[in-house]
Short mmCIF file of C-alpha atoms in Angstrom, two decimals:
data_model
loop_
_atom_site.label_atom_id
_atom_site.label_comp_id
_atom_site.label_asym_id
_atom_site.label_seq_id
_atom_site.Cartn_x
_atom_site.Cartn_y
_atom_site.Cartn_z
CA UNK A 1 0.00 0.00 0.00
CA UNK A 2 1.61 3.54 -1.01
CA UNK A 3 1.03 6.19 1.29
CA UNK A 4 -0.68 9.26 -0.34
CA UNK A 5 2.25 11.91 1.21
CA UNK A 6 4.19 9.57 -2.11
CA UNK A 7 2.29 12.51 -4.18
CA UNK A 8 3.86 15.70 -2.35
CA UNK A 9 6.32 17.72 -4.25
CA UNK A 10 9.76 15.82 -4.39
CA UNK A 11 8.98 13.02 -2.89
CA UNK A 12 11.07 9.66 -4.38
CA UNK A 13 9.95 6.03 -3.42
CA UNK A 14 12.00 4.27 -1.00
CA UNK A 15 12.59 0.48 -0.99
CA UNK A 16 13.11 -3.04 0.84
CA UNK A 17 11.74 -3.06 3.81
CA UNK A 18 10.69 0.78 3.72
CA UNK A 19 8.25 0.21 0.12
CA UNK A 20 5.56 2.46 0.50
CA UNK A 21 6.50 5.62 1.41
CA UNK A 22 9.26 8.31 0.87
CA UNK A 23 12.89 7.94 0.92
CA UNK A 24 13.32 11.91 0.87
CA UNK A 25 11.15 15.00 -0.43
CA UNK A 26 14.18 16.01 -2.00
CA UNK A 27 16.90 17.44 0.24
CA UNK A 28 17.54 14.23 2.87
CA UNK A 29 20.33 16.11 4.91
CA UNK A 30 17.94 19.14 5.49
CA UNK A 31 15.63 16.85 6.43
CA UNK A 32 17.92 14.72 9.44
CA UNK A 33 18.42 18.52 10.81
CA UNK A 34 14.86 19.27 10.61
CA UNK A 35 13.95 15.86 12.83
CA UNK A 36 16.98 16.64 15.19
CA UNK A 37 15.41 20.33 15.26
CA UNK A 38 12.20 18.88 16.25
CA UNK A 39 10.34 20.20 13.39
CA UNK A 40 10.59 17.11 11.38
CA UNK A 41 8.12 14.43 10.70
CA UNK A 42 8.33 10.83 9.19
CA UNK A 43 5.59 9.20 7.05
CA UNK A 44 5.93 5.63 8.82
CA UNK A 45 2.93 4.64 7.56
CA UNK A 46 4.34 1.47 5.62
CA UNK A 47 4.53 -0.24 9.32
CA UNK A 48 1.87 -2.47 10.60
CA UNK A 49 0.00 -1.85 14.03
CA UNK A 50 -1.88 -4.80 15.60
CA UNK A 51 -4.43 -4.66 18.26
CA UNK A 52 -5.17 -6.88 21.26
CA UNK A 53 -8.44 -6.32 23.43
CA UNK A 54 -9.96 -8.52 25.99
CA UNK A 55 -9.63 -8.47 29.93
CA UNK A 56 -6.69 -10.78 29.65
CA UNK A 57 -4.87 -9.26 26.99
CA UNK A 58 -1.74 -7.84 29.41
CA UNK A 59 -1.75 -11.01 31.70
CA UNK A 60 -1.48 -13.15 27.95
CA UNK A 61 1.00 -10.77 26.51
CA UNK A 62 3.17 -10.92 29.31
CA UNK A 63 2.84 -15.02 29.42
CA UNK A 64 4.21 -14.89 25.68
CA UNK A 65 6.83 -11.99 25.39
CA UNK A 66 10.02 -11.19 26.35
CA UNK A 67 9.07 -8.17 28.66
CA UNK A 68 7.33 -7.85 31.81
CA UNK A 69 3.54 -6.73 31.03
CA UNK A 70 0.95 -7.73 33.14
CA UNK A 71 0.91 -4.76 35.21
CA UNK A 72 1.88 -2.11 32.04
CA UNK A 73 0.08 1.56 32.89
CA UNK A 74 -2.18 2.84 30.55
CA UNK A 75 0.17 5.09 27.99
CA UNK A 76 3.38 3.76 29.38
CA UNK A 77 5.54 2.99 26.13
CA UNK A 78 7.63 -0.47 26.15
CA UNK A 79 8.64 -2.92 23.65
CA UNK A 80 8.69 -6.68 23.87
CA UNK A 81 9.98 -10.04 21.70
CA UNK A 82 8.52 -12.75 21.25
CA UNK A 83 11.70 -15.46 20.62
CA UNK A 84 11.60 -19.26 19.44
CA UNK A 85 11.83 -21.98 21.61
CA UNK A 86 15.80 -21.83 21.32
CA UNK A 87 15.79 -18.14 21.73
CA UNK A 88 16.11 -16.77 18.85
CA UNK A 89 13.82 -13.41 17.46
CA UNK A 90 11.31 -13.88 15.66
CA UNK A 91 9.02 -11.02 16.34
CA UNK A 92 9.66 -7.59 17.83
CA UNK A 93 7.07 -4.82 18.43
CA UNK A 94 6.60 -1.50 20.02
CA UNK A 95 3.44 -2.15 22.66
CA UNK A 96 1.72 0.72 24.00
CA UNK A 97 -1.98 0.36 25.89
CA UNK A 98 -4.66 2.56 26.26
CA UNK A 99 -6.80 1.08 28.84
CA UNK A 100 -9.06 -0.98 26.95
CA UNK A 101 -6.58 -1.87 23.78
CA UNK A 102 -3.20 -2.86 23.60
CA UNK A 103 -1.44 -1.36 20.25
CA UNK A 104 1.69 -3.24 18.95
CA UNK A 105 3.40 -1.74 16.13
CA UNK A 106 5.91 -3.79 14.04
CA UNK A 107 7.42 -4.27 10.46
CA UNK A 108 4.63 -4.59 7.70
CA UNK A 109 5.73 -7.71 6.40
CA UNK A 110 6.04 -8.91 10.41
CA UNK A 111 2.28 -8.02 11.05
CA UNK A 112 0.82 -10.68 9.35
CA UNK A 113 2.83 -13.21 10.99
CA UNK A 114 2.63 -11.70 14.44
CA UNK A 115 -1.08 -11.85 14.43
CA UNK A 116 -1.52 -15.26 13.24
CA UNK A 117 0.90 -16.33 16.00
CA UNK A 118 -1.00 -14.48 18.69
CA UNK A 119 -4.27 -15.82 17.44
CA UNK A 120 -3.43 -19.76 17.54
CA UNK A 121 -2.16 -18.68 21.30
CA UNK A 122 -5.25 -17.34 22.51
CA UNK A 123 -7.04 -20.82 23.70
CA UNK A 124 -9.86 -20.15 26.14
CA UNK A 125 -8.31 -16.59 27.05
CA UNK A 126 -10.55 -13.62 27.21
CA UNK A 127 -8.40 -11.62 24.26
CA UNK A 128 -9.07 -10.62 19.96
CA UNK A 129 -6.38 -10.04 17.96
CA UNK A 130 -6.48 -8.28 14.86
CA UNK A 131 -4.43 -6.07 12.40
CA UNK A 132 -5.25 -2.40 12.61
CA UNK A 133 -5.27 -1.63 8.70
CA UNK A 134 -7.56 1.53 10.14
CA UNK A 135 -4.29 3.27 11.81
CA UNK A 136 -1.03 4.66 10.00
CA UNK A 137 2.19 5.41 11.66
CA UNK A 138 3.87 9.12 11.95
CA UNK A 139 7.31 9.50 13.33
CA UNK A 140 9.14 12.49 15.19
CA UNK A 141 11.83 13.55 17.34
CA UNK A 142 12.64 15.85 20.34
CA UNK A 143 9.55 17.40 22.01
CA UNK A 144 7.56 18.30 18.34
CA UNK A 145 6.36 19.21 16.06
CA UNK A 146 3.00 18.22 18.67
CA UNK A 147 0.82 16.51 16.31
CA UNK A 148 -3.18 16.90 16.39
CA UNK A 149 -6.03 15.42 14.82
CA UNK A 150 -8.30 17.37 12.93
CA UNK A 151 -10.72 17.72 15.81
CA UNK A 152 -7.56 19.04 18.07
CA UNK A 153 -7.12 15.36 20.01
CA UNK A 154 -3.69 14.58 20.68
CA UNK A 155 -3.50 10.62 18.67
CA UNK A 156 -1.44 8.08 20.59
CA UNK A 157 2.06 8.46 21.22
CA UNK A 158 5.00 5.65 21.69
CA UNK A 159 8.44 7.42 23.21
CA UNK A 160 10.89 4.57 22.12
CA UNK A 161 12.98 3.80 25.16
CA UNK A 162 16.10 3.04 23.63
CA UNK A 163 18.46 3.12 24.97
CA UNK A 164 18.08 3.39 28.85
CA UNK A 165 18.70 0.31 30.31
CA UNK A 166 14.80 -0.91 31.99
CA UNK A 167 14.91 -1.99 35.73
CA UNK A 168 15.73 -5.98 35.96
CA UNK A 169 17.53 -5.99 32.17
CA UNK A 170 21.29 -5.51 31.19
CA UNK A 171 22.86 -3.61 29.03
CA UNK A 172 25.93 -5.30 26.54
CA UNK A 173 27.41 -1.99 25.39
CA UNK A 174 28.06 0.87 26.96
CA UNK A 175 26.04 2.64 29.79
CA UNK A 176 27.33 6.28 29.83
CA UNK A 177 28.04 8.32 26.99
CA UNK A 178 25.71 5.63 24.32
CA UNK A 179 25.13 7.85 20.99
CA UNK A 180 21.45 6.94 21.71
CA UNK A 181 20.98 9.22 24.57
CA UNK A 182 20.78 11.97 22.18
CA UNK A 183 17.74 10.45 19.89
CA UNK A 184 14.26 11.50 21.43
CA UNK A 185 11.96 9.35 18.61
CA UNK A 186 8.63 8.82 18.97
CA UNK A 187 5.54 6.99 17.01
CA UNK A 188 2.26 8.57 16.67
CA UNK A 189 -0.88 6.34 15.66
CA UNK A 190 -3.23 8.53 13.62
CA UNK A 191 -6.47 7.01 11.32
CA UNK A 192 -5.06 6.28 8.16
CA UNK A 193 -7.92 8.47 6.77
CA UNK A 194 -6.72 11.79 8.40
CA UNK A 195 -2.66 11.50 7.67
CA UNK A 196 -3.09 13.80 5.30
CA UNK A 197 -4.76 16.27 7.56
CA UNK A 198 -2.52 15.71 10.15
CA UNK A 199 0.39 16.18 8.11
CA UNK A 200 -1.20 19.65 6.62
CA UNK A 201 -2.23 20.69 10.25
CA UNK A 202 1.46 20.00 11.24
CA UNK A 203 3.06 21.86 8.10
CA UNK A 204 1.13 24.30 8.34
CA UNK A 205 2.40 25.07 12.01
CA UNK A 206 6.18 25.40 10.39
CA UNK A 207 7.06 21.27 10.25
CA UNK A 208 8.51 19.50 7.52
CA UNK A 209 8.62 16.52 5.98
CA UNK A 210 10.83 14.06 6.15
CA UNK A 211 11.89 11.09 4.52
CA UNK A 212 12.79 7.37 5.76
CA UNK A 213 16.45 7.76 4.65
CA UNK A 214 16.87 10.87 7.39
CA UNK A 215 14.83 8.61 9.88
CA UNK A 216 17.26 5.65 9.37
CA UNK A 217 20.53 7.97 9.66
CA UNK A 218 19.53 8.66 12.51
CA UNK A 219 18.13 5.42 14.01
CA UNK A 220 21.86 3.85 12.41
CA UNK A 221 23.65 6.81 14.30
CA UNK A 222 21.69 6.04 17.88
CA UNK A 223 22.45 1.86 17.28
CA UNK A 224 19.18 1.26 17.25
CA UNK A 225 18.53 -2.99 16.35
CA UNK A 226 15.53 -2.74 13.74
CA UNK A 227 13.77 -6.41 13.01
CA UNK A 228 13.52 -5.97 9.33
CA UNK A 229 17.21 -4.97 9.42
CA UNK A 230 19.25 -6.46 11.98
CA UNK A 231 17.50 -9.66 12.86
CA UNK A 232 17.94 -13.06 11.08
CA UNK A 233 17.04 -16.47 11.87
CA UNK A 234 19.93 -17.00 14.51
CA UNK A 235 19.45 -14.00 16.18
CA UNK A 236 19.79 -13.78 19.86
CA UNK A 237 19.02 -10.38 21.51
CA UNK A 238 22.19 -10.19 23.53
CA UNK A 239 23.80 -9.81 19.94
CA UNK A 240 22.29 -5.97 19.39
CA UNK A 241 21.93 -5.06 23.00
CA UNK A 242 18.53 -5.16 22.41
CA UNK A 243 17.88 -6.68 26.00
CA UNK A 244 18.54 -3.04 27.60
CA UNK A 245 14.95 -2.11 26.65
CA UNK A 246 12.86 -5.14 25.71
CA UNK A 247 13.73 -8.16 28.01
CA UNK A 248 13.12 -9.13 31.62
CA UNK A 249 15.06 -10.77 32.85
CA UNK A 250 13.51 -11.63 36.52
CA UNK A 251 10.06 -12.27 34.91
CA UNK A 252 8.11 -15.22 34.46
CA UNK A 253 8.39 -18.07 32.03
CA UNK A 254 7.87 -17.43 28.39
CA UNK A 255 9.08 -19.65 24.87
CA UNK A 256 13.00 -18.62 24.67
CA UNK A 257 13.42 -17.41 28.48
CA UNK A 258 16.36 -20.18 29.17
CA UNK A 259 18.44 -19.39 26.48
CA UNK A 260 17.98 -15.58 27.59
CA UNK A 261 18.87 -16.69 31.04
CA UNK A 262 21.56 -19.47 30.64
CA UNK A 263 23.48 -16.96 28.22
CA UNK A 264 23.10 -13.89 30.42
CA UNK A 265 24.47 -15.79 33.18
CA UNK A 266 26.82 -18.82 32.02
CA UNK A 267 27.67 -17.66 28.27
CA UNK A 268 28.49 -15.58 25.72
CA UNK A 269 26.86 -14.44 22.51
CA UNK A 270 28.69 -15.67 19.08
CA UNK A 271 27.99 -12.47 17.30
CA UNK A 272 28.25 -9.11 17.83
CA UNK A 273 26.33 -5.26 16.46
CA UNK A 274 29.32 -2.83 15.63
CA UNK A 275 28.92 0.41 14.61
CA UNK A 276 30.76 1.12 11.34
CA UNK A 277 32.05 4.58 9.81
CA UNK A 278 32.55 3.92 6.03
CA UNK A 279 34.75 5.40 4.03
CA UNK A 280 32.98 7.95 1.38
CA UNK A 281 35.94 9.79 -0.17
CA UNK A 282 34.44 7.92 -3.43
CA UNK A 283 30.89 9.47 -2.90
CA UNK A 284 30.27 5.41 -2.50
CA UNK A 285 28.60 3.12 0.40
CA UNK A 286 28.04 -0.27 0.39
CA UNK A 287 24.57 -2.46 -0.37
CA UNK A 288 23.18 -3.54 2.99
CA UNK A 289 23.60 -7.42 3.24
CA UNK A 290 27.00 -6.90 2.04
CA UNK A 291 30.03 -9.33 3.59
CA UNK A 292 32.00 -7.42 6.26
CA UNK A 293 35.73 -8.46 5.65
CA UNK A 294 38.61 -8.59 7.68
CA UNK A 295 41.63 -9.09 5.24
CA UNK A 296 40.28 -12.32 3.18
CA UNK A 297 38.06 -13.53 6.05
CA UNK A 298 34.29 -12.70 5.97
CA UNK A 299 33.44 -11.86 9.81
CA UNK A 300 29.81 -10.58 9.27
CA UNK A 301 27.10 -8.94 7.40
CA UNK A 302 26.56 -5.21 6.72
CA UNK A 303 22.93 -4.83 8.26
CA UNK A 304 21.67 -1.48 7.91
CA UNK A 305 23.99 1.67 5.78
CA UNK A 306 22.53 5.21 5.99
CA UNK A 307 24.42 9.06 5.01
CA UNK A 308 24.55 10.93 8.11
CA UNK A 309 24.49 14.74 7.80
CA UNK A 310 27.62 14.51 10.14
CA UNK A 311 29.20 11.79 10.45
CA UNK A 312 28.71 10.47 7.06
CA UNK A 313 28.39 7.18 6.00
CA UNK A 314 27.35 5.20 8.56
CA UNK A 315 26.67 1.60 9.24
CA UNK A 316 25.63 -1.23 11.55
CA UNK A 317 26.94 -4.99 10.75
CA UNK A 318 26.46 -8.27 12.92
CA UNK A 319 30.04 -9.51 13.40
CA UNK A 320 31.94 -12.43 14.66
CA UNK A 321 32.42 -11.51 18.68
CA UNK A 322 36.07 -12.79 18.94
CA UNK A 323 36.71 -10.35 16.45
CA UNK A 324 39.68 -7.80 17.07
CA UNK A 325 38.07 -4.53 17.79
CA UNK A 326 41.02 -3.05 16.74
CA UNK A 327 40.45 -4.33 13.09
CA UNK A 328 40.05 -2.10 10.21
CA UNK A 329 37.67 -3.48 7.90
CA UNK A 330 36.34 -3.77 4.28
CA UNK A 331 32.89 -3.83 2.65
CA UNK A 332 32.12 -4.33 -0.49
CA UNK A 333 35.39 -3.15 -1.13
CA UNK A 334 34.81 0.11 0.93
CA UNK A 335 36.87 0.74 3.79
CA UNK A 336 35.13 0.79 7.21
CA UNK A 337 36.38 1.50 11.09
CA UNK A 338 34.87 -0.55 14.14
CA UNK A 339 33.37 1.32 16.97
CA UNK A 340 32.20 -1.11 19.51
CA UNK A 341 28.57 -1.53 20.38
CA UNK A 342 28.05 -5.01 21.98
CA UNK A 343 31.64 -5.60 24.01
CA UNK A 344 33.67 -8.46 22.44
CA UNK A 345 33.90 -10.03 26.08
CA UNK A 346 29.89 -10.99 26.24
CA UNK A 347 29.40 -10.25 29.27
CA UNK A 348 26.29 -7.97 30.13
CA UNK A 349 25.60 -5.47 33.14
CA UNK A 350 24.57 -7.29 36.49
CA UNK A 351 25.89 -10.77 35.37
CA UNK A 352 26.15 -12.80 38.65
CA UNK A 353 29.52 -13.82 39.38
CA UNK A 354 31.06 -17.00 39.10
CA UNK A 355 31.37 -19.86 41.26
CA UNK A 356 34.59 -20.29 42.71
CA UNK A 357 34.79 -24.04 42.86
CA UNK A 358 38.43 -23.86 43.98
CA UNK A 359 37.31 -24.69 47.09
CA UNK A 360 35.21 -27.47 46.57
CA UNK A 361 36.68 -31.20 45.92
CA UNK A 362 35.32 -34.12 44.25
CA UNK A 363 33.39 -36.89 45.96
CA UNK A 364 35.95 -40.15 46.31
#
């Protein structure tokens, strides 16, 4: 489905996982200022938002996900996973509740298969499931532009946590000084019928638009995991740090919990999220899915590449996590320089420490 803001002066498709709406409205570095500014806003629209109703919708949510929801506040943003049995992702969504609905916003080719697997969960539980074609997605950062709906309501808002590490989670990069700190996003969940009117409302107040390719630089620059870009099917979320904001680790049972626990405390991931800065003295950056080289070895897998207004180009890649931080590495036959996001020692904030079994002896 193309979002009508595709029609607005300048505006040039995007593609992959972002089909559907604009990759710029013609200036994309004017438009990463204008979202850092807080003027800026993001047709998202191309994302898919489920719903979940029912009495027992938070108690069943928090019995399946990664996070701890059974007692989430009305308007409180969080994000869960939901992982396979060996802990791997398989489906990652921004949840937000309103009192009587719970909203989960995800990839648009993740809906789909997020609300099939919620339905054949639901058994004799008092919960619906159900896509949300009705809503459309409108991103933003800082404090504005405040967005309204034509009868002056204020629509839903998510305020992405990332990155601040949640009470009873870890955190496998850094804890002070994370490049994240200084991203404010949020999500905004307007009818699908009044974009365009919210859009022209905000606009008209002195916003602009703004493409996905200034939202991504800026989501890349902040090491933000994204499912439809980081995530494969060996993923583990100690790999992209991605516990810090949607796992509990201290809550109940749920499909995946004892490969989150047994690696937080006994083990260590096998890969690794590095932040890359790519070479672009040949006005060049490399195709995401790309191998990540280190001499003649392939160590990884360019995941997501953006053009930052500042940094330039920019990228995220899923490493090997005995790999030598120190490395200098090539991508498709572009330089690139490591900056470390998940440490190469795999060890996450908290971890209990070990047993000291020098002590002990062995039974005769």
């Amino acid at each position: 489905m193309s979002s009508p803001l595709l029609t607005r002066p300048g505006a040039v498709p995007a593609g992959g996982p972002d089909e559907g709406v604009a990759a710029h409205y013609g200036d994309p570095v004017a438009e990463q200022r204008a979202l850092e500014r807080g003027i800026g806003v993001t047709d998202l629209s191309h994302l898919g938002v489920a719903a979940v109703t029912g009495p027992d919708r938070l108690t069943w949510l928090h019995s399946l996900a990664s996070q701890q929801l059974a007692d989430l506040a009305p308007l409180v943003p969080t994000e869960m996973l939901l992982l396979d049995p060996q802990g791997h992702v398989q489906h990652a969504a921004a949840v937000l509740d309103d009192g009587t609905t719970t909203w989960l916003v995800t990839e648009r080719d993740g809906v789909g298969p997020l609300v099939a697997f919620l339905d054949s969960m639901r058994f004799m539980l008092r919960v619906e499931v159900r896509e949300a074609d009705e809503l459309a997605v409108l991103g933003t950062h800082g404090d504005g532009p405040g967005l309204r709906l034509p009868d002056g309501e204020e629509p839903l808002r998510w305020l992405d946590p990332w990155p601040r590490v949640a009470d009873s989670s870890t955190a496998y990069g850094p804890t002070t000084g994370h490049p994240g700190e200084q991203r404010s996003a949020a999500w905004w969940l307007v009818p699908r019928d009044r974009l365009e009117a919210v859009v022209d409302a905000a606009t008209a107040a002195g916003a602009r638009l703004a493409g996905v390719w200034a939202w991504e630089a800026l989501r890349v620059a902040a090491w933000r995991p994204r499912l439809a870009r980081e995530v494969d099917e060996r993923t583990l979320p100690h790999e992209l740090d991605w516990l810090r904001t949607a796992v509990h680790l201290t809550k109940g049972c749920y499909r995946g919990q004892e490969t989150v626990a047994k690696l937080f405390n006994l083990g260590k991931p096998p890969r690794r999220l590095v932040a890359l800065h790519i070479d672009g003295s040949d006005h060049l950056i490399p195709e995401v899915g790309a191998a990540v080289m280190a001499g003649e070895r392939e160590v990884g897998r360019l995941t997501s590449v953006a053009r930052h207004h500042d940094l330039g180009p920019i990228g995220l890649a899923v490493v090997k996590r005995s790999l030598d931080p120190t490395l200098e590495l090539v991508v498709d036959g572009v330089a690139a320089a490591q900056e470390t996001i998940v440490s190469p020692d795999g060890v996450g904030t908290g971890r209990p420490d070990p047993i000291d079994r020098a002590g002990l002896r062995r039974r005769p």
